[in-house]
CSV table of C-alpha atoms in Angstrom, one decimal:
chain,number,residue,atom,x,y,z
S,176,GLN,CA,7.5,-61.7,1.2
S,177,PRO,CA,7.7,-60.4,4.7
S,178,GLY,CA,7.9,-56.7,5.1
S,179,SER,CA,10.0,-54.6,7.5
S,180,SER,CA,9.4,-51.6,9.7
S,181,ARG,CA,11.6,-49.1,11.4
S,182,THR,CA,10.9,-46.3,13.9
S,183,VAL,CA,11.6,-42.8,12.7
S,184,ALA,CA,11.7,-39.8,15.0
S,185,TYR,CA,9.8,-37.7,12.5
S,186,MET,CA,8.9,-34.7,14.6
S,187,THR,CA,12.5,-34.6,16.0
S,188,ASP,CA,13.9,-34.5,12.5
S,189,TYR,CA,11.3,-32.0,11.3
S,190,ALA,CA,11.9,-29.6,14.2
S,191,ALA,CA,15.7,-29.9,13.6
S,192,ARG,CA,15.1,-28.9,9.9
S,193,LEU,CA,13.1,-25.9,10.9
S,194,ARG,CA,15.8,-24.8,13.4
S,195,LYS,CA,18.5,-25.2,10.7
S,196,LEU,CA,16.4,-23.0,8.3
S,197,ILE,CA,16.3,-20.3,10.9
S,198,CYS,CA,20.0,-20.5,11.6
S,199,THR,CA,20.9,-20.4,7.9
S,200,GLY,CA,18.5,-17.5,7.3
S,201,LEU,CA,20.2,-15.5,10.1
S,202,GLY,CA,23.7,-16.6,9.3
S,203,GLU,CA,24.4,-18.3,12.6
S,204,THR,CA,24.5,-21.7,14.2
S,205,GLU,CA,22.3,-23.3,16.9
S,206,THR,CA,25.1,-22.9,19.4
S,207,ASP,CA,25.0,-19.1,18.7
S,208,GLN,CA,21.3,-19.2,19.7
S,209,PRO,CA,20.4,-16.7,17.0
S,210,LEU,CA,17.0,-15.9,18.6
S,211,ARG,CA,18.4,-14.7,21.9
S,212,GLY,CA,16.7,-11.4,22.9
S,213,PHE,CA,13.8,-12.2,20.6
S,214,HIS,CA,10.4,-12.8,22.3
S,215,ILE,CA,7.8,-14.9,20.4
S,216,VAL,CA,4.4,-15.9,21.7
S,217,VAL,CA,3.0,-19.1,20.2
S,218,ASP,CA,-0.7,-20.0,20.3
S,219,ALA,CA,-1.4,-23.6,19.3
S,220,GLY,CA,-5.0,-23.5,20.2
S,221,ASN,CA,-4.5,-27.0,21.8
S,222,GLY,CA,-3.8,-28.3,18.3
S,223,ALA,CA,-0.6,-29.9,17.0
S,224,GLY,CA,1.5,-26.7,16.9
S,225,GLY,CA,2.9,-26.6,20.5
S,226,PHE,CA,6.1,-28.2,19.3
S,227,TYR,CA,7.0,-25.0,17.5
S,228,ALA,CA,7.6,-23.1,20.8
S,229,ARG,CA,9.2,-26.0,22.6
S,230,ASP,CA,11.3,-27.7,19.9
S,231,VAL,CA,12.0,-24.9,17.4
S,232,LEU,CA,12.1,-21.5,19.1
S,233,GLU,CA,13.3,-22.2,22.6
S,234,PRO,CA,16.5,-24.2,21.6
S,235,LEU,CA,17.5,-21.2,19.5
S,236,GLY,CA,17.3,-18.9,22.5
S,237,ALA,CA,13.9,-17.3,21.9
S,238,ASP,CA,11.8,-16.2,24.9
S,239,VAL,CA,8.5,-18.0,24.4
S,240,SER,CA,6.9,-16.9,27.7
S,241,GLY,CA,3.3,-16.0,27.3
S,242,SER,CA,2.8,-18.8,24.8
S,243,GLN,CA,-0.5,-20.6,25.3
S,244,PHE,CA,-2.5,-23.7,24.7
S,245,LEU,CA,0.5,-25.7,23.6
S,246,GLU,CA,-0.7,-29.1,24.7
S,247,PRO,CA,-2.9,-31.0,22.3
S,248,ASP,CA,-6.5,-31.4,23.4
S,249,GLY,CA,-9.1,-32.5,20.8
S,250,ARG,CA,-11.8,-30.8,22.9
S,251,PHE,CA,-10.2,-27.4,22.1
S,252,PRO,CA,-11.3,-26.0,25.5
S,253,ASN,CA,-9.9,-22.5,25.0
S,254,HIS,CA,-10.7,-21.4,21.5
S,255,ILE,CA,-11.0,-22.8,18.0
S,256,PRO,CA,-7.5,-23.3,16.5
S,257,ASN,CA,-8.1,-21.2,13.5
S,258,PRO,CA,-6.3,-18.0,12.4
S,259,GLU,CA,-9.5,-16.7,10.8
S,260,ASN,CA,-11.6,-17.1,14.0
S,261,PRO,CA,-12.1,-13.7,15.6
S,262,GLU,CA,-12.0,-15.1,19.2
S,263,ALA,CA,-8.7,-17.0,18.5
S,264,MET,CA,-7.1,-13.9,16.9
S,265,ALA,CA,-8.3,-11.7,19.7
S,266,SER,CA,-6.7,-14.1,22.2
S,267,VAL,CA,-3.3,-14.3,20.6
S,268,CYS,CA,-3.3,-10.5,20.0
S,269,ALA,CA,-4.0,-9.8,23.6
S,270,ASP,CA,-1.4,-12.2,24.9
S,271,THR,CA,1.3,-11.0,22.5
S,272,LEU,CA,0.7,-7.4,23.7
S,273,LYS,CA,0.6,-8.5,27.3
S,274,ALA,CA,3.8,-10.4,27.0
S,275,GLY,CA,5.6,-7.4,25.3
S,276,ALA,CA,6.6,-9.9,22.5
S,277,ASP,CA,8.2,-9.0,19.2
S,278,LEU,CA,5.9,-11.4,17.4
S,279,GLY,CA,2.9,-13.6,18.0
S,280,VAL,CA,2.2,-16.8,15.9
S,281,ILE,CA,-1.0,-18.7,15.8
S,282,PHE,CA,-1.6,-22.1,14.1
S,283,ASP,CA,-4.7,-24.0,13.1
S,284,THR,CA,-5.3,-27.6,14.3
S,285,ASP,CA,-2.8,-29.4,12.0
S,286,VAL,CA,-0.4,-26.5,11.4
S,287,ASP,CA,-1.0,-26.2,7.7
S,288,ARG,CA,-2.2,-22.6,8.3
S,289,ALA,CA,-0.7,-19.8,10.3
S,290,GLY,CA,-1.3,-16.2,11.2
S,291,CYS,CA,0.7,-13.7,13.2
S,292,VAL,CA,0.6,-10.6,15.4
S,293,GLY,CA,2.8,-7.6,15.5
S,294,ALA,CA,4.4,-6.2,18.6
S,295,ASP,CA,1.6,-3.6,18.7
S,296,GLY,CA,-0.9,-6.4,19.2
S,297,ARG,CA,-2.4,-5.9,15.7
S,298,GLU,CA,-3.3,-9.1,13.8
S,299,ILE,CA,-1.6,-9.9,10.6
S,300,ASN,CA,-3.8,-12.3,8.6
S,301,ARG,CA,-5.8,-12.5,5.4
S,302,ASN,CA,-4.7,-9.6,3.1
S,303,ARG,CA,-2.0,-8.4,5.5
S,304,LEU,CA,-0.5,-11.9,5.8
S,305,ILE,CA,-0.4,-12.3,2.1
S,306,ALA,CA,1.3,-8.9,1.7
S,307,LEU,CA,3.8,-9.8,4.4
S,308,ALA,CA,4.6,-13.2,2.9
S,309,ALA,CA,4.9,-11.8,-0.6
S,310,ALA,CA,7.2,-9.0,0.6
S,311,ILE,CA,9.5,-11.7,2.1
S,312,VAL,CA,9.6,-14.1,-0.8
S,313,LEU,CA,9.9,-11.4,-3.5
S,314,GLU,CA,13.2,-10.2,-2.0
S,315,ASP,CA,14.7,-13.4,-3.5
S,316,ALA,CA,12.3,-13.6,-6.6
S,317,PRO,CA,11.9,-10.1,-8.0
S,318,GLY,CA,9.1,-9.8,-10.4
S,319,GLY,CA,7.6,-13.1,-9.3
S,320,THR,CA,3.9,-14.0,-9.5
S,321,ILE,CA,2.0,-14.3,-6.3
S,322,VAL,CA,-1.0,-16.6,-6.7
S,323,THR,CA,-3.9,-15.9,-4.3
S,324,ASP,CA,-7.6,-16.8,-4.1
S,325,SER,CA,-10.3,-14.7,-5.7
S,326,VAL,CA,-11.4,-12.6,-2.7
S,327,THR,CA,-8.2,-10.6,-2.0
S,328,SER,CA,-8.6,-6.8,-1.8
S,329,SER,CA,-7.9,-4.3,-4.5
S,330,GLY,CA,-5.4,-2.6,-2.1
S,331,LEU,CA,-3.4,-5.9,-1.9
S,332,LYS,CA,-3.2,-6.1,-5.7
S,333,THR,CA,-1.9,-2.6,-5.9
S,334,PHE,CA,0.7,-3.3,-3.1
S,335,LEU,CA,1.9,-6.5,-4.8
S,336,GLU,CA,2.3,-5.0,-8.2
S,337,GLN,CA,3.1,-1.3,-7.7
S,338,GLU,CA,4.9,-1.5,-4.3
S,339,LEU,CA,6.7,-4.9,-4.5
S,340,GLY,CA,7.0,-5.1,-8.3
S,341,GLY,CA,5.4,-8.5,-8.5
S,342,VAL,CA,2.6,-9.9,-10.5
S,343,HIS,CA,-0.7,-10.8,-8.8
S,344,CYS,CA,-2.6,-13.8,-10.1
S,345,ARG,CA,-6.1,-13.7,-8.4
S,346,PHE,CA,-7.2,-17.3,-9.0
S,347,LYS,CA,-9.9,-19.4,-7.4
S,348,ARG,CA,-11.0,-20.1,-3.9
S,349,GLY,CA,-9.5,-23.2,-2.3
S,350,TYR,CA,-5.9,-23.7,-1.2
S,351,LYS,CA,-5.4,-26.7,-3.6
S,352,ASN,CA,-6.5,-24.5,-6.5
S,353,VAL,CA,-4.0,-21.7,-5.8
S,354,ILE,CA,-1.2,-24.3,-5.2
S,355,ASN,CA,-2.0,-26.1,-8.5
S,356,GLU,CA,-2.0,-22.9,-10.4
S,357,ALA,CA,1.3,-21.8,-9.0
S,358,GLN,CA,2.8,-25.2,-9.9
S,359,ARG,CA,1.3,-24.9,-13.4
S,360,LEU,CA,2.8,-21.5,-13.9
S,361,CYS,CA,6.2,-22.7,-12.7
S,362,ALA,CA,6.0,-25.6,-15.1
S,363,ALA,CA,5.3,-23.1,-17.9
S,364,GLY,CA,8.4,-21.2,-17.0
S,365,VAL,CA,6.8,-18.4,-14.9
S,366,CYS,CA,8.4,-17.6,-11.6
S,367,ALA,CA,5.7,-18.2,-9.0
S,368,PRO,CA,7.3,-18.4,-5.6
S,369,LEU,CA,4.2,-18.3,-3.4
S,370,ALA,CA,0.7,-19.7,-3.5
S,371,ILE,CA,-1.4,-18.4,-0.6
S,372,GLU,CA,-5.1,-18.2,0.3
S,373,THR,CA,-6.7,-15.7,2.6
S,374,SER,CA,-7.5,-18.5,5.1
S,375,GLY,CA,-3.7,-18.7,5.9
S,376,HIS,CA,-2.9,-21.6,3.7
S,377,ALA,CA,0.5,-20.7,2.2
S,378,ALA,CA,2.7,-22.9,0.0
S,379,LEU,CA,6.2,-21.8,-1.1
S,380,ARG,CA,8.0,-23.1,-4.2
S,381,GLU,CA,11.2,-23.5,-2.1
S,382,ASN,CA,9.3,-25.9,0.1
S,383,TYR,CA,7.9,-28.0,-2.7
S,384,PHE,CA,4.6,-26.1,-2.5
S,385,LEU,CA,3.6,-27.8,0.7
S,386,ASP,CA,1.0,-25.9,2.7
S,387,ASP,CA,3.0,-25.8,5.9
S,388,GLY,CA,2.2,-23.2,8.5
S,389,ALA,CA,5.3,-24.0,10.5
S,390,TYR,CA,7.5,-23.3,7.4
S,391,LEU,CA,5.7,-20.0,6.8
S,392,ALA,CA,6.3,-19.1,10.5
S,393,VAL,CA,10.0,-19.8,10.0
S,394,LYS,CA,10.1,-17.3,7.1
S,395,LEU,CA,8.3,-14.8,9.3
S,396,VAL,CA,10.6,-15.3,12.3
S,397,ILE,CA,13.7,-14.9,10.1
S,398,ALA,CA,12.3,-11.7,8.5
S,399,VAL,CA,11.2,-10.2,11.8
S,400,ALA,CA,14.5,-11.1,13.6
S,401,LYS,CA,16.5,-9.4,10.8
S,402,ALA,CA,14.2,-6.4,11.0
S,403,LYS,CA,14.7,-6.1,14.8
S,404,ARG,CA,18.5,-6.1,14.3
S,405,GLU,CA,17.9,-3.0,12.1
S,406,GLY,CA,15.7,-1.3,14.6
S,407,LYS,CA,12.5,-2.1,12.6
S,408,THR,CA,9.3,-3.9,13.4
S,409,ILE,CA,7.3,-6.4,11.3
S,410,ASP,CA,5.0,-3.5,10.1
S,411,HIS,CA,7.7,-1.9,8.0
S,412,PHE,CA,7.3,-4.7,5.4
S,413,ILE,CA,3.7,-3.7,4.7
S,414,ALA,CA,3.6,-0.1,5.7
S,415,ASN,CA,2.4,1.0,2.3
S,416,LEU,CA,-0.4,-1.6,2.1
S,417,CYS,CA,-3.8,0.1,1.9
S,418,THR,CA,-6.1,-1.4,4.5
S,419,GLU,CA,-8.8,1.2,4.2
S,420,TYR,CA,-11.7,-0.7,2.6
S,421,ALA,CA,-15.1,-2.1,3.6
S,422,ASP,CA,-16.1,-5.6,2.6
S,423,ARG,CA,-18.7,-8.3,3.2
S,424,GLU,CA,-19.5,-11.8,2.1
S,425,VAL,CA,-23.1,-13.0,1.6
S,426,ARG,CA,-24.2,-16.6,1.0
S,427,PHE,CA,-27.4,-17.4,-0.8
S,428,PRO,CA,-28.7,-20.9,-0.3
S,429,ILE,CA,-30.0,-22.6,-3.5
S,430,LEU,CA,-33.4,-24.0,-3.0
S,431,THR,CA,-33.4,-26.8,-5.5
S,432,ASP,CA,-31.8,-30.2,-5.7
S,433,ASP,CA,-30.1,-29.6,-9.0
S,434,PHE,CA,-28.1,-26.8,-7.6
S,435,HIS,CA,-25.1,-27.1,-9.9
S,436,ALA,CA,-27.3,-26.4,-13.0
S,437,TYR,CA,-29.2,-23.7,-11.3
S,438,GLY,CA,-26.0,-22.0,-10.1
S,439,THR,CA,-24.7,-22.0,-13.7
S,440,SER,CA,-27.9,-20.4,-15.0
S,441,VAL,CA,-27.8,-17.7,-12.3
S,442,LEU,CA,-24.2,-16.8,-13.3
S,443,GLU,CA,-25.2,-16.6,-17.0
S,444,THR,CA,-28.1,-14.3,-16.2
S,445,PHE,CA,-26.0,-12.3,-13.8
S,446,LYS,CA,-23.4,-11.7,-16.5
S,447,LYS,CA,-25.9,-10.6,-19.1
S,448,ARG,CA,-27.5,-8.1,-16.6
S,449,ALA,CA,-24.0,-6.7,-15.7
S,450,LEU,CA,-23.1,-6.3,-19.4
S,451,GLN,CA,-26.4,-4.7,-20.2
S,452,SER,CA,-25.8,-2.2,-17.4
S,453,GLY,CA,-22.4,-1.3,-18.9
S,454,PHE,CA,-20.3,-2.6,-16.0
S,455,GLU,CA,-16.7,-3.6,-16.4
S,456,LEU,CA,-16.1,-7.4,-16.2
S,457,PRO,CA,-12.4,-8.1,-15.7
S,458,LYS,CA,-11.0,-11.6,-16.2
S,459,SER,CA,-12.2,-14.0,-13.5
S,460,TYR,CA,-11.1,-17.6,-13.0
S,461,GLU,CA,-14.4,-18.4,-11.2
S,462,GLY,CA,-17.8,-16.8,-11.2
S,463,ILE,CA,-18.5,-13.3,-12.5
S,464,ARG,CA,-16.4,-10.3,-11.2
S,465,ILE,CA,-17.5,-6.7,-11.7
S,466,ARG,CA,-15.1,-3.8,-11.1
S,467,PHE,CA,-16.4,-0.3,-10.3
S,468,SER,CA,-14.9,3.1,-10.6
S,469,GLY,CA,-16.4,6.5,-10.9
S,470,VAL,CA,-19.6,6.8,-8.8
S,471,CYS,CA,-18.1,4.2,-6.5
S,472,THR,CA,-14.8,2.3,-6.2
S,473,GLY,CA,-14.6,-1.4,-5.6
S,474,TRP,CA,-15.7,-4.8,-6.9
S,475,MET,CA,-18.1,-7.7,-6.5
S,476,LEU,CA,-17.8,-11.4,-7.3
S,477,LEU,CA,-20.6,-13.9,-7.5
S,478,ARG,CA,-19.6,-17.5,-7.6
S,479,ALA,CA,-21.1,-20.9,-7.0
S,480,SER,CA,-19.8,-23.1,-4.2
S,481,LEU,CA,-18.0,-26.1,-5.5
S,482,HIS,CA,-19.7,-28.6,-3.2
S,483,ASP,CA,-22.6,-26.9,-1.4
S,484,PRO,CA,-26.0,-25.6,-2.7
S,485,VAL,CA,-24.9,-22.0,-2.2
S,486,MET,CA,-24.1,-19.0,-4.2
S,487,VAL,CA,-21.4,-16.7,-2.6
S,488,LEU,CA,-21.3,-13.0,-3.2
S,489,ASN,CA,-18.2,-11.0,-2.1
S,490,LEU,CA,-18.3,-7.2,-2.2
S,491,GLU,CA,-15.6,-4.7,-1.5
S,492,GLY,CA,-15.8,-0.9,-1.5
S,493,HIS,CA,-13.0,1.6,-1.0
S,494,THR,CA,-15.2,3.3,1.7
S,495,PRO,CA,-18.3,2.2,3.6
S,496,ARG,CA,-20.3,4.4,1.3
S,497,ASP,CA,-18.9,2.7,-1.7
S,498,LEU,CA,-19.8,-0.7,-0.2
S,499,GLU,CA,-23.3,0.6,0.4
S,500,ILE,CA,-23.7,1.6,-3.3
S,501,ILE,CA,-22.2,-1.7,-4.5
S,502,THR,CA,-24.6,-3.6,-2.3
S,503,GLY,CA,-27.5,-1.7,-3.9
S,504,ILE,CA,-26.2,-2.6,-7.4
S,505,ALA,CA,-25.9,-6.3,-6.3
S,506,GLN,CA,-29.5,-6.3,-5.1
S,507,SER,CA,-30.7,-5.2,-8.5
S,508,LEU,CA,-28.5,-7.8,-10.3
S,509,VAL,CA,-29.7,-10.8,-8.3
S,510,GLU,CA,-33.4,-9.9,-7.9
S,511,GLY,CA,-35.9,-12.3,-9.4
S,512,PHE,CA,-34.1,-15.6,-8.9
S,513,ASP,CA,-36.9,-17.6,-7.4
S,514,LYS,CA,-34.8,-20.5,-6.2
S,515,LEU,CA,-32.2,-18.3,-4.4
S,516,ASP,CA,-32.7,-17.3,-0.8
S,517,LEU,CA,-31.7,-13.7,-1.0
S,518,SER,CA,-32.7,-12.7,2.5
S,519,ALA,CA,-29.1,-12.3,3.7
S,520,LEU,CA,-28.5,-9.4,1.3
């Protein structure tokens, strides 16, 4: 049978929905222009996110002057559209500060990830972004479980559980992994309002667990606009988050074709060595995690990449000296693996 087609103004409808969410969150209508007096810099990195400044923020009265790279250009001539990229974050931080804006927002290429910048020009991404998003969603879901990937900081866990009263589920790397775990928890009757990876992928239960950077930005805009009305800045949400730590990630190429089997054997031996040394091994959903206290404070996690012939070692110390000690311990635990390129450590 013959089919049919119709034209749908998808982006028009989508932008309208985002505007409505902001208006509802601030208790006003579009006619009221609830973002009047609010200055937001958007950096789309020449990806798909330029619409957010033009079609979402401006119609609500926001000043978006200073926004940059809003026109799509697949050559990405200015910087990589990636909230984790140091050059990209430095660019939006500088422009937010230069513009005297209340908030800066940066998107990745297809707007499924976001990061932000405070009025002081300081970046809010990775652990700080997770803390901020959690502080916002837990206001409506007290005691809820925040699902993150495995490399979040110890300070973040303390903040989520002791400061916000939530539960931190430190799951696996990969945004689909954290989303799937949050969905599984919800299906089991656990309140899990947010799944978020340090890369900036964030999925909220209220938004069907879609990893939607523009939706996350809406939540940030509402929260910061409310805070400004009370004479506060974005930083008050995460003022008690400990950000004093030193960390690093080291990648060890596996020098054999059967890298999955070799990676498994490395983890088994690594675990035996850690147990023989008397180290504490807390529950880990991927790889082997070791927690340190006493001589040094921090942790390390050794895991195998899901797809690449690589072992990944993450290390965190409360101080640079702690990180130095933990690195020395790591060197002793991984020595002797003849098919691992350990030169990076």
